[in-house]
Coordinates of C-alpha atoms and ligand atoms in Angstrom, one line a residue:
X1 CA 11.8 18.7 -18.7
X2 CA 10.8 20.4 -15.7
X3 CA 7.9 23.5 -15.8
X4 CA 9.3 26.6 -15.6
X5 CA 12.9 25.7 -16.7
X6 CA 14.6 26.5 -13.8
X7 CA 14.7 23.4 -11.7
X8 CA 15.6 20.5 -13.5
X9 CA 15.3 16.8 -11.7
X10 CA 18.7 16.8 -10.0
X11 CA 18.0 20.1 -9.3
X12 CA 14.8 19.1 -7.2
X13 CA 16.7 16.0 -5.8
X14 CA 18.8 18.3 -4.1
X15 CA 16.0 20.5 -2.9
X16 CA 14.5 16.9 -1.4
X17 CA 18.0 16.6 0.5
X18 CA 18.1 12.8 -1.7
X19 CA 20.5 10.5 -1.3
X20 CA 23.6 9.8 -4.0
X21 CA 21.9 8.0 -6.9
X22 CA 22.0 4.3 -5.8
X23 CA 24.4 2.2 -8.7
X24 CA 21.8 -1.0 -8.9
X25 CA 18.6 1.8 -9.7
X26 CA 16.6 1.6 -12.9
X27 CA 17.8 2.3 -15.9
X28 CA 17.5 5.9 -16.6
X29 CA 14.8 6.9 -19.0
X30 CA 12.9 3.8 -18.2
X31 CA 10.7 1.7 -15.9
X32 CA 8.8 3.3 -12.8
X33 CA 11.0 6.1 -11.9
X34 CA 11.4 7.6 -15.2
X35 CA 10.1 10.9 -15.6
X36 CA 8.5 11.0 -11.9
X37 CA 10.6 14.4 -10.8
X38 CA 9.4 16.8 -13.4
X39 CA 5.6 14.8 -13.7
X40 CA 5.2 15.7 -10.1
X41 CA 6.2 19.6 -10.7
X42 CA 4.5 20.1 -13.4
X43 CA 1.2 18.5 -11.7
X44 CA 1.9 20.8 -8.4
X45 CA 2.1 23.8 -10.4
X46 CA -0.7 23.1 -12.4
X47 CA -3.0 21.8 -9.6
X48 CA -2.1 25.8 -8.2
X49 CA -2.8 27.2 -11.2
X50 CA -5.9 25.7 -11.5
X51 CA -6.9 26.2 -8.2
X52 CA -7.4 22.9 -7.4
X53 CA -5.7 24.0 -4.0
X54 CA -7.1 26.8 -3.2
X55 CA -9.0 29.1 -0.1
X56 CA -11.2 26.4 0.4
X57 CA -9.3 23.8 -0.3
X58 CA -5.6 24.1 1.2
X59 CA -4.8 20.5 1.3
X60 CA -5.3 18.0 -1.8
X61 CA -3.7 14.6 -2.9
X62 CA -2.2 13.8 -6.1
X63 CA -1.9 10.6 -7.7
X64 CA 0.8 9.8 -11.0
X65 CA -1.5 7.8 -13.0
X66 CA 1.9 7.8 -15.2
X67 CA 4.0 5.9 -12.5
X68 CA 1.6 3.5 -11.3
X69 CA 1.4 2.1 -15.0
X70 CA 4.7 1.9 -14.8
X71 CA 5.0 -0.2 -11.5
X72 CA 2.4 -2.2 -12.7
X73 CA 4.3 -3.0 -15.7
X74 CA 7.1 -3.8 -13.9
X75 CA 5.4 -6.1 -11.5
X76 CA 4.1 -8.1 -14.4
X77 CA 7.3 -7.8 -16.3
X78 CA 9.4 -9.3 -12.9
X79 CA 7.3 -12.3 -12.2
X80 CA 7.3 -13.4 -16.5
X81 CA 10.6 -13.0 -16.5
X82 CA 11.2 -15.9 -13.5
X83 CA 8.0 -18.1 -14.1
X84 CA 7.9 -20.8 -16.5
X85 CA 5.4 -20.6 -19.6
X86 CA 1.9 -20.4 -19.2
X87 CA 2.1 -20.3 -14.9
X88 CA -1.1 -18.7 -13.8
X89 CA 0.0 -15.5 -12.1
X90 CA -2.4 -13.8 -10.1
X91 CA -1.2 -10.2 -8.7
X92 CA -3.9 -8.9 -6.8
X93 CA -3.4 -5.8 -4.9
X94 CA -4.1 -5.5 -1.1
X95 CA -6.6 -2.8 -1.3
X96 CA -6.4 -1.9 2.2
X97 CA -2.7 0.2 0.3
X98 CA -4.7 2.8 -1.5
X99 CA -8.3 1.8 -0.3
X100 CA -9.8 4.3 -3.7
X101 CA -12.4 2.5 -6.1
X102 CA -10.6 4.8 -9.5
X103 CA -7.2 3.3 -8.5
X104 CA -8.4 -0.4 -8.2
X105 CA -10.1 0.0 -11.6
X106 CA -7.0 1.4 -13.1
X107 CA -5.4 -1.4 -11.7
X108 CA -7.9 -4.0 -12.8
X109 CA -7.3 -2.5 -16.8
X110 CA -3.8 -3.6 -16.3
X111 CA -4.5 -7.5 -15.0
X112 CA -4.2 -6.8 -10.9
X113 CA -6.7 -8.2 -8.9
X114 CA -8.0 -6.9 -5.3
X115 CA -7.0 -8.6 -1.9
X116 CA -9.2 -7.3 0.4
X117 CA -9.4 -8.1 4.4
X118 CA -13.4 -6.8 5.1
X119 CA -16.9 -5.9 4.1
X120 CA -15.5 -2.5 3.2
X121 CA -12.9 -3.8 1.0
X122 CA -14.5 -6.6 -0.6
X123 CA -17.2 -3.6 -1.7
X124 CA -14.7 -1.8 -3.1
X125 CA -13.1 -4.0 -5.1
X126 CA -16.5 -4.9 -6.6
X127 CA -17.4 -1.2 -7.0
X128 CA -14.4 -1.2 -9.4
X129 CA -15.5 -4.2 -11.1
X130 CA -12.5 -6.7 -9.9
X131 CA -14.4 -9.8 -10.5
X132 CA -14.5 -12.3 -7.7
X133 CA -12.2 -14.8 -9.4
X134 CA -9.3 -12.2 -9.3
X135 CA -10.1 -11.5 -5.5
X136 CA -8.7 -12.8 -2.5
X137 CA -9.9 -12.3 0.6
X138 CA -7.7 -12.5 4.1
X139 CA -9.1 -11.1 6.9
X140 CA -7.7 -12.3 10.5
X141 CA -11.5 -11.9 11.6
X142 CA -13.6 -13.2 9.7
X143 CA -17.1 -13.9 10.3
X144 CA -19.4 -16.4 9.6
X145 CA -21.6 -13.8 6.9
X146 CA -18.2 -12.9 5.2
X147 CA -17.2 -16.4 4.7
X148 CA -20.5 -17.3 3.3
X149 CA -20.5 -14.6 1.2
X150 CA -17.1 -15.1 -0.3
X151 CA -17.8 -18.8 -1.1
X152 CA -21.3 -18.0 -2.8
X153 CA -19.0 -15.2 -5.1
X154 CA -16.2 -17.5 -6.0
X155 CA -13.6 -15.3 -4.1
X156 CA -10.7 -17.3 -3.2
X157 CA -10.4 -17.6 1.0
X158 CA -7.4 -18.3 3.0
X159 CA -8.2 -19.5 6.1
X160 CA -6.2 -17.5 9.4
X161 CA -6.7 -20.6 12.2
X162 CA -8.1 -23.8 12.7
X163 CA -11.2 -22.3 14.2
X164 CA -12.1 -20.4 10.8
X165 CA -11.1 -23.7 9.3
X166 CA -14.2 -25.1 11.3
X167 CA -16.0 -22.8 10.1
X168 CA -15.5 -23.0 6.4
X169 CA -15.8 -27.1 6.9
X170 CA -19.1 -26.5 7.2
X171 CA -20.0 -24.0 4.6
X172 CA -18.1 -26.5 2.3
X173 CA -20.1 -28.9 3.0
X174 CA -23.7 -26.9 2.7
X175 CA -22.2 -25.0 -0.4
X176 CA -21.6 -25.4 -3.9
X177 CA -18.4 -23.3 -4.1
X178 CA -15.8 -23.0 -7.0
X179 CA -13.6 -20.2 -4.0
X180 CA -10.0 -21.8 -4.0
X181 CA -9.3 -22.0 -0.5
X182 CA -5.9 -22.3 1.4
X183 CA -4.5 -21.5 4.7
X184 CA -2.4 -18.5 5.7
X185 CA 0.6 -19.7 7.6
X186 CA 3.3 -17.6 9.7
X187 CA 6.8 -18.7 8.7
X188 CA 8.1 -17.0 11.9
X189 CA 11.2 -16.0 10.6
X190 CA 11.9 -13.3 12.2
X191 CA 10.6 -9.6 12.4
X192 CA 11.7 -6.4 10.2
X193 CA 12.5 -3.0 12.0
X194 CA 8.8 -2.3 12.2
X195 CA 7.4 -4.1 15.2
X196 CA 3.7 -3.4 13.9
X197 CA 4.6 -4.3 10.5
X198 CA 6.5 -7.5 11.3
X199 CA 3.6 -10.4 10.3
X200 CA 6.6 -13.3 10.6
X201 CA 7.6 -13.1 14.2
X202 CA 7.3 -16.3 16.8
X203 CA 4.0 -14.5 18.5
X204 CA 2.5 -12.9 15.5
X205 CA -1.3 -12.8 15.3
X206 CA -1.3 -13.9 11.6
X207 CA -2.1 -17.5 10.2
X208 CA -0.8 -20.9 11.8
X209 CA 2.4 -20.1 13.4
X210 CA 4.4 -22.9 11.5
X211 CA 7.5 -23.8 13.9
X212 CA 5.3 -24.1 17.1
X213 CA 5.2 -27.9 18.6
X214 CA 2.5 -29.8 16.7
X215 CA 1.5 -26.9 13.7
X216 CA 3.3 -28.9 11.0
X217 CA 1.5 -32.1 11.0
X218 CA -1.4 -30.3 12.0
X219 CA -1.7 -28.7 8.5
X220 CA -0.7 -31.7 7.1
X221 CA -3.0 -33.8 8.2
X222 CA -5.9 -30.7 7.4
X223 CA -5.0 -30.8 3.9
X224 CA -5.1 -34.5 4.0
X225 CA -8.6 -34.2 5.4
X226 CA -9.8 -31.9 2.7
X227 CA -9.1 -32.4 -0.9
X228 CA -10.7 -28.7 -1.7
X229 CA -7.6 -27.1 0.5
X230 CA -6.0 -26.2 -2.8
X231 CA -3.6 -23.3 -1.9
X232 CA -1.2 -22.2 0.9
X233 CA -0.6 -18.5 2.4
X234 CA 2.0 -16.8 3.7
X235 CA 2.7 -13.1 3.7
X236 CA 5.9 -12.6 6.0
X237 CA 5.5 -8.7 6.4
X238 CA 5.9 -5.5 5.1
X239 CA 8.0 -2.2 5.4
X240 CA 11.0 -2.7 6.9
X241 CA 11.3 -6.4 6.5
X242 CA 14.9 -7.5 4.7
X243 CA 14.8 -8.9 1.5
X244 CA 16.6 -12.0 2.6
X245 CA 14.0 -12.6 5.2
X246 CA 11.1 -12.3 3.3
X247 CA 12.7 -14.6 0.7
X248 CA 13.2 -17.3 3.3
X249 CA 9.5 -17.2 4.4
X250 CA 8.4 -17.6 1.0
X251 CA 10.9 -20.6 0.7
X252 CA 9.6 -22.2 3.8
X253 CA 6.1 -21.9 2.4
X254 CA 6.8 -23.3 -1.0
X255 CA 9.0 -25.9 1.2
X256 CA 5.4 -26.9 3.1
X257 CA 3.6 -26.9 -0.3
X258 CA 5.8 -29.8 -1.4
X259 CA 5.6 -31.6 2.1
X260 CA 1.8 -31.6 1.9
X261 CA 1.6 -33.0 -1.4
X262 CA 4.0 -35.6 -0.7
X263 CA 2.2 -36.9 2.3
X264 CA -0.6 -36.9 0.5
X265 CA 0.1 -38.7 -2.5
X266 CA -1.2 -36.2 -4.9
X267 CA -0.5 -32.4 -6.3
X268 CA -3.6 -31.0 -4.3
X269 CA -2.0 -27.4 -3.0
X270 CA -1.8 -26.4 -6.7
X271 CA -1.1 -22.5 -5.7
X272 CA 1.6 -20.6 -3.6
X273 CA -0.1 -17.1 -2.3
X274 CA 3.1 -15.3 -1.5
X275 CA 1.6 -12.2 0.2
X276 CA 3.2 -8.7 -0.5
X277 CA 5.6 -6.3 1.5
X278 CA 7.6 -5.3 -0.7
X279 CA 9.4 -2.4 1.1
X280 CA 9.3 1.5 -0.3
X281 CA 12.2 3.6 0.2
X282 CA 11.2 7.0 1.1
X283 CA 14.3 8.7 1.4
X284 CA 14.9 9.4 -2.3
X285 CA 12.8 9.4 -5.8
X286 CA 14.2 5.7 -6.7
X287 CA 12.0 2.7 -6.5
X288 CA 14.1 0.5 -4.5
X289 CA 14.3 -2.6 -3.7
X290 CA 12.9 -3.2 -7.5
X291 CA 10.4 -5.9 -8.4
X292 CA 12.8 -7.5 -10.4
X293 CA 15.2 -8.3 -8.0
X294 CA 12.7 -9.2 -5.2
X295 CA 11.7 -12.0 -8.1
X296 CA 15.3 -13.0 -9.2
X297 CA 15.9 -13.0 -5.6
X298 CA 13.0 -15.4 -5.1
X299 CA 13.3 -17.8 -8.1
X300 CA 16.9 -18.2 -6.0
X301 CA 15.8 -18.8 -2.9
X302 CA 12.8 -21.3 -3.8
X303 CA 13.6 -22.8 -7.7
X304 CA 10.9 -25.2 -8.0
X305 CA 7.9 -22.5 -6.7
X306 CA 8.3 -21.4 -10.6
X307 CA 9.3 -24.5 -12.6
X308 CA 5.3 -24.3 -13.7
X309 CA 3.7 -26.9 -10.9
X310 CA 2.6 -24.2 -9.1
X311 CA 0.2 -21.3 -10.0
X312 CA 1.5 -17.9 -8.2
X313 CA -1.0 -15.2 -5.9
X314 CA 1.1 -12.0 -5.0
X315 CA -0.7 -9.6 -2.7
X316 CA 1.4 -6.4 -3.1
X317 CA 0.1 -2.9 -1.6
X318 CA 2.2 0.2 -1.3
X319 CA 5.1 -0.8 -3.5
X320 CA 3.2 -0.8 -6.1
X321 CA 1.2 3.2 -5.2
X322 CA 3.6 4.5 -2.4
X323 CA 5.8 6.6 -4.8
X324 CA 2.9 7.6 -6.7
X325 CA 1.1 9.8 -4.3
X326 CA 1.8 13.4 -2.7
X327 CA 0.4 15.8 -0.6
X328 CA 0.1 18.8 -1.4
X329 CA -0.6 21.8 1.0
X330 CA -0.7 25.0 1.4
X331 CA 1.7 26.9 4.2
X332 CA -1.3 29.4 6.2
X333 CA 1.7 31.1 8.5
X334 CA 5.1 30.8 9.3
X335 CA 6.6 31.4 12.9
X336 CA 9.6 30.9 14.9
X337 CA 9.4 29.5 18.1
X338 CA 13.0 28.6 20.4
X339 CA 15.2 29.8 17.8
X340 CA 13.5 27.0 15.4
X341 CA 11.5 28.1 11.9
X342 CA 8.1 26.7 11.8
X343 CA 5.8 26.4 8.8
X344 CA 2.6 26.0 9.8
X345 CA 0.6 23.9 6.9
X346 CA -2.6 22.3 6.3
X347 CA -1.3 18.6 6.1
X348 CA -0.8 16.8 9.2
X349 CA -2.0 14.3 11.2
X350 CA -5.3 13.6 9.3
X351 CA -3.5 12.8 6.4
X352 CA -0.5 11.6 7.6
X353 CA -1.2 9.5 10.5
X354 CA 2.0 6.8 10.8
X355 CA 4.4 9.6 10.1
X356 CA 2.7 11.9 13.0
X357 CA 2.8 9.4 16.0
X358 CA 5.7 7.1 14.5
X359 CA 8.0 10.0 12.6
X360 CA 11.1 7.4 13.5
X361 CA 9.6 4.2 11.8
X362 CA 7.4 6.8 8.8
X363 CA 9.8 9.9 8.2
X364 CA 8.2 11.6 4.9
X365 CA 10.2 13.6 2.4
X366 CA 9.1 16.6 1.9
X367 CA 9.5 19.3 -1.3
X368 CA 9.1 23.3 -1.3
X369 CA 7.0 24.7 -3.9
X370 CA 6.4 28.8 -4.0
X371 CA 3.3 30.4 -3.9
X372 CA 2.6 30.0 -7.5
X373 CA 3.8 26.0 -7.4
X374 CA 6.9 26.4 -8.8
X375 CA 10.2 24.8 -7.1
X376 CA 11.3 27.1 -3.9
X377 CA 15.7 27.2 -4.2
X378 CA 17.3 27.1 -1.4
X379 CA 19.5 28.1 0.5
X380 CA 18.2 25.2 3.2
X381 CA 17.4 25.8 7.1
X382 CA 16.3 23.9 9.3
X383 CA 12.3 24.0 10.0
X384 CA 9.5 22.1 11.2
X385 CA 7.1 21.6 9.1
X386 CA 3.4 21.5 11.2
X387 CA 0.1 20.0 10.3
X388 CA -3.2 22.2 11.5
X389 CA -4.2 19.8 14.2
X390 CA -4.4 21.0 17.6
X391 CA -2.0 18.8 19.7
X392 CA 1.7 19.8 19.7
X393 CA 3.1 16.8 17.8
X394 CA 1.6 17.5 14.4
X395 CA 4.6 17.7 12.7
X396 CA 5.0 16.2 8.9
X397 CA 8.4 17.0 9.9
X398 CA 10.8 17.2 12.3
X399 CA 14.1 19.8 11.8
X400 CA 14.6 19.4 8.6
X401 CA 16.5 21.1 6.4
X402 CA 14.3 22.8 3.4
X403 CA 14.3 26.2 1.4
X404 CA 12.3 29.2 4.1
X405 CA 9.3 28.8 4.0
X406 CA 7.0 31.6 3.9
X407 CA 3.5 32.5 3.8
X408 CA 1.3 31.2 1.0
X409 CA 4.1 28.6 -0.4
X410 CA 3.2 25.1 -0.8
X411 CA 4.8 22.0 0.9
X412 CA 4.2 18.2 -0.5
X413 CA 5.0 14.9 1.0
X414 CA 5.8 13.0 -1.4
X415 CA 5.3 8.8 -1.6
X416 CA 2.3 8.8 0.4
X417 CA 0.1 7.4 -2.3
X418 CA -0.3 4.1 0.0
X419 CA -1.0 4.1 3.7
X420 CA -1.1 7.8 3.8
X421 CA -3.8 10.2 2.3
X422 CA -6.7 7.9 1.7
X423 CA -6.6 6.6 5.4
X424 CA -8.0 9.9 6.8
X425 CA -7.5 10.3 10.8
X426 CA -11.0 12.5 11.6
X427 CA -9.0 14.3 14.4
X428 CA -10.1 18.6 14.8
X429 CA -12.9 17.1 12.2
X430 CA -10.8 18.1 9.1
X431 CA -12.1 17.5 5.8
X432 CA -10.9 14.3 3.6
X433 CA -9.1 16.3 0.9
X434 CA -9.8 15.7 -2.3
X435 CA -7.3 13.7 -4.5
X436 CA -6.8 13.3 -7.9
X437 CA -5.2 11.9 -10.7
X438 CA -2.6 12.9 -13.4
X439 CA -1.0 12.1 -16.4
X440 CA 1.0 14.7 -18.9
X441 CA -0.5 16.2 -22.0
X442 CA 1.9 17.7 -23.8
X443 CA 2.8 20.8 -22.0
X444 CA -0.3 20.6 -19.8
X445 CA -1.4 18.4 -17.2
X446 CA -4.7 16.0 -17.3
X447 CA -6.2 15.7 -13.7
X448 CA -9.2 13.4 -13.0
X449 CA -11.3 13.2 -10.3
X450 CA -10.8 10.3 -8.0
X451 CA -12.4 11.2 -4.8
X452 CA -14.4 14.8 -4.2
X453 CA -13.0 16.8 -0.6
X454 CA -15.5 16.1 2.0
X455 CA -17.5 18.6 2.8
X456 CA -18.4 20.3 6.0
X457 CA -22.2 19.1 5.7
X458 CA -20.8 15.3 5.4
X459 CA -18.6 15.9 8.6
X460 CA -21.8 17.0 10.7
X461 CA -23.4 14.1 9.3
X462 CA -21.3 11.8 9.9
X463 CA -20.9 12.9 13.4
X464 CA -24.2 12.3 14.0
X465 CA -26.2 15.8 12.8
X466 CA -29.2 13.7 12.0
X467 CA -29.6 12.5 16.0
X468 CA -29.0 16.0 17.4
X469 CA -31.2 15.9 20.4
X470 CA -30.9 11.8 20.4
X471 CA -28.8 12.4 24.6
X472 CA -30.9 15.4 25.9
X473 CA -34.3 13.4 24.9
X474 CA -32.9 10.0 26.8
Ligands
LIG1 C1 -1.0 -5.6 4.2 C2 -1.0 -6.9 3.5 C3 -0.5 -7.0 2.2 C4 0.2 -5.8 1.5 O1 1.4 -5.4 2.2 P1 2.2 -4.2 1.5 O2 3.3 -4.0 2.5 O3 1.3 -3.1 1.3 O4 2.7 -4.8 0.2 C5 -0.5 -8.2 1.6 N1 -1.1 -9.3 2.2 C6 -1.6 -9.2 3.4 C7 -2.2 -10.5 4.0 C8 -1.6 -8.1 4.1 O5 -2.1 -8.0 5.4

């Protein structure tokens, strides 16, 4: 039941322009997407009538602590449902999604590990107390000081290219390490609709591009040469890859794990990371595709990855917090410029940075709330809706269709709880906002703390306040 009565969850569908409800969805009343319409309301209204968002704060970030338990769940409950008995199934989650120490620990409670790709990430996942055995670290650039580190810790490695092979060759051989280590490989199957999101393609800058004149036998023969090369990689991209395609690079990985093993005369790659990617739709509140059909689709396409010989590493990121997040600002003017309605807000580019410069490939939806937080009814006209950044593209959106907005009424853009928010663009020097997490109780709402707003004091010092006369003095 939704807040103040009057908008009920089709109701706010319709406000969110959604698409028909799709016929292969979740069950109603169940799994991820139950519930996530009149959470999100009742957590907007409340974070206004708390003041969460307020004069000094006109822009904050929300996170369904509900919903992610939910995708969690799912994730765990997709992958038992295809795996034989007792298959060691790590899901660690690519922390570079939702890069917020609270989130990884609530993620950790519920049996996901980290895959991180730096220093930075690595720290985090150990600030929220992911041990090293249930962390996987992938970096295309790693040095010589992260590779040593991750061996001392245990963390498993996956080597990108024969030079970082070199590398780890000789750490292997100065250190005692129990880190499973694989290679990443690139399938090349093909790309998605995202060119910088497409990991699989012939010229990709990912692991050992596996169709190219020589790679085959090359790995081959480097797992031959090294008994502690227990694991293969692959992660064949992310939004906006097909579901077919990703299938068939984690076929042609699973494929390789049983050629090595065979020409080696022994089961030594013992565990198939199959990377995440799972896409998010973001044009309605559905979770779609599901985990459970990605794994169905996946137990099709490659049988034998989960008849039990092999252990399982997935490495999924926004699926499982995109839907989970929104935005939430407050509108400081409206205008109308060439005939068009503009809204003039204080979420833009710093929080949405993809959907700013790439609104084709990133288009957000976005929801009207009134002043007081409560769902704005239409009729609809067409508006942009405008971040505070000074540069004339700032635009959450483009055109769109939405209830007037006026003065003091909220916006949100909803699924940005990966990729979005908690990958702050510093442009104009705007604050980080603060965001923070929810769950129902009974008719209120519990919010926690998972990351302060900035304030103006950290900006100046991180824009170098402490070395103030450090150019005039040279
Ligand atoms: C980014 C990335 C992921 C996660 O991708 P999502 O699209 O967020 O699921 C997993 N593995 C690797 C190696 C990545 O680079």
């Amino acid at each position: 039941m939704n807040g103040d009565g009057t908008t009920g969850p089709d109701r706010a569908a319709d406000r969110e322009g959604d698409r028909p409800a799709r016929a292969d969805g979740p069950a109603p009343g169940s799994g991820p997407d139950a519930g996530r319409v009149p959470r999100r309301d009742h957590a907007v209204r409340a974070a206004v009538e708390r003041g969460l968002l307020g004069p000094d704060h006109p822009v904050v970030a929300l996170l369904d602590v509900t919903g992610v338990r939910a995708s969690v769940a799912a994730l765990h409950a997709a992958f038992e449902a295809v795996t034989a008995p007792g298959t060691p199934v790590l899901h660690a989650f690519a922390v570079k999604a939702t890069p917020l120490v609270p989130v990884l620990r609530l993620l950790h409670e519920r049996g996901i590990g980290a895959e991180v790709a730096s220093p930075g990430e690595l720290a985090l996942a150990a600030a929220a107390g992911i041990p090293p055995g249930r962390t996987v670290l992938d970096s295309p650039a790693k040095t010589p000081a992260e590779l040593r580190e991750a061996l001392a810790l245990g963390v498993a490695v996956n080597a990108d290219n024969p030079q970082e092979l070199d590398r780890i060759d000789a750490l292997v051989r100065s250190t005692d390490t129990s880190s499973p280590i694989g290679i990443r490989v690139n399938p090349q199957v093909g790309a998605g609709s995202i060119g910088a999101l497409s990991t699989a393609t012939a010229t990709s800058k990912f692991g050992v591009a596996l169709r190219d004149e020589g790679a085959r036998a090359w790995i081959v023969r480097a797992y031959a040469d090294r008994p502690w090369l227990t694991r293969l990689h692959a992660h064949s991209g992310s939004q906006g890859m097909p579901l077919p395609l990703m299938a068939r690079g984690v076929a042609e990985t699973y494929a390789l794990a049983e050629e090595i093993n065979r020409r080696v005369g022994r089961h030594q790659v013992d565990t198939v990371d199959i990377g995440g990617g799972l896409p998010v739709d973001f044009g309605s509140d559905a979770t779609a595709p599901t985990y459970e059909q990605y794994a169905r689709l996946l137990a099709r396409a490659a049988p034998g990855l989960f008849d039990g010989r092999y252990g399982l590493v997935t490495e999924f990121g926004r699926s499982l917090l995109a839907k989970h997040g929104t935005v939430l600002a407050r509108v400081e003017y409206t205008k109308s410029a060439g005939g068009r309605a503009v809204a003039v807000t204080h979420a833009g580019v710093q929080v949405a940075t993809r959907t700013v410069y790439a609104p084709e490939s990133w288009p957000l939806r976005i929801a009207a709330y009134d002043a007081k937080g409560h769902p704005k009814p239409g009729p609809d006209v067409v508006q942009d809706v405008a971040g505070p950044a000074c540069f004339a593209g700032d635009l959450l959106a483009e055109g769109r269709p939405l209830p007037l907005l006026e003065q003091g009424d909220h916006v949100a853009a909803l699924d940005t709880g990966a990729y979005c928010f908690a990958h702050h663009y510093a442009y104009n020097s705007l604050v980080r906002p603060g965001v923070y997490g929810f769950t129902p109780a009974g008719d209120a709402v519990r919010f926690a703390v998972v990351r302060e707003p900035q304030t103006l004091a950290e900006i100046v010092t991180e824009s170098g306040g402490a070395h103030a006369h450090a150019l005039t003095g040279l």
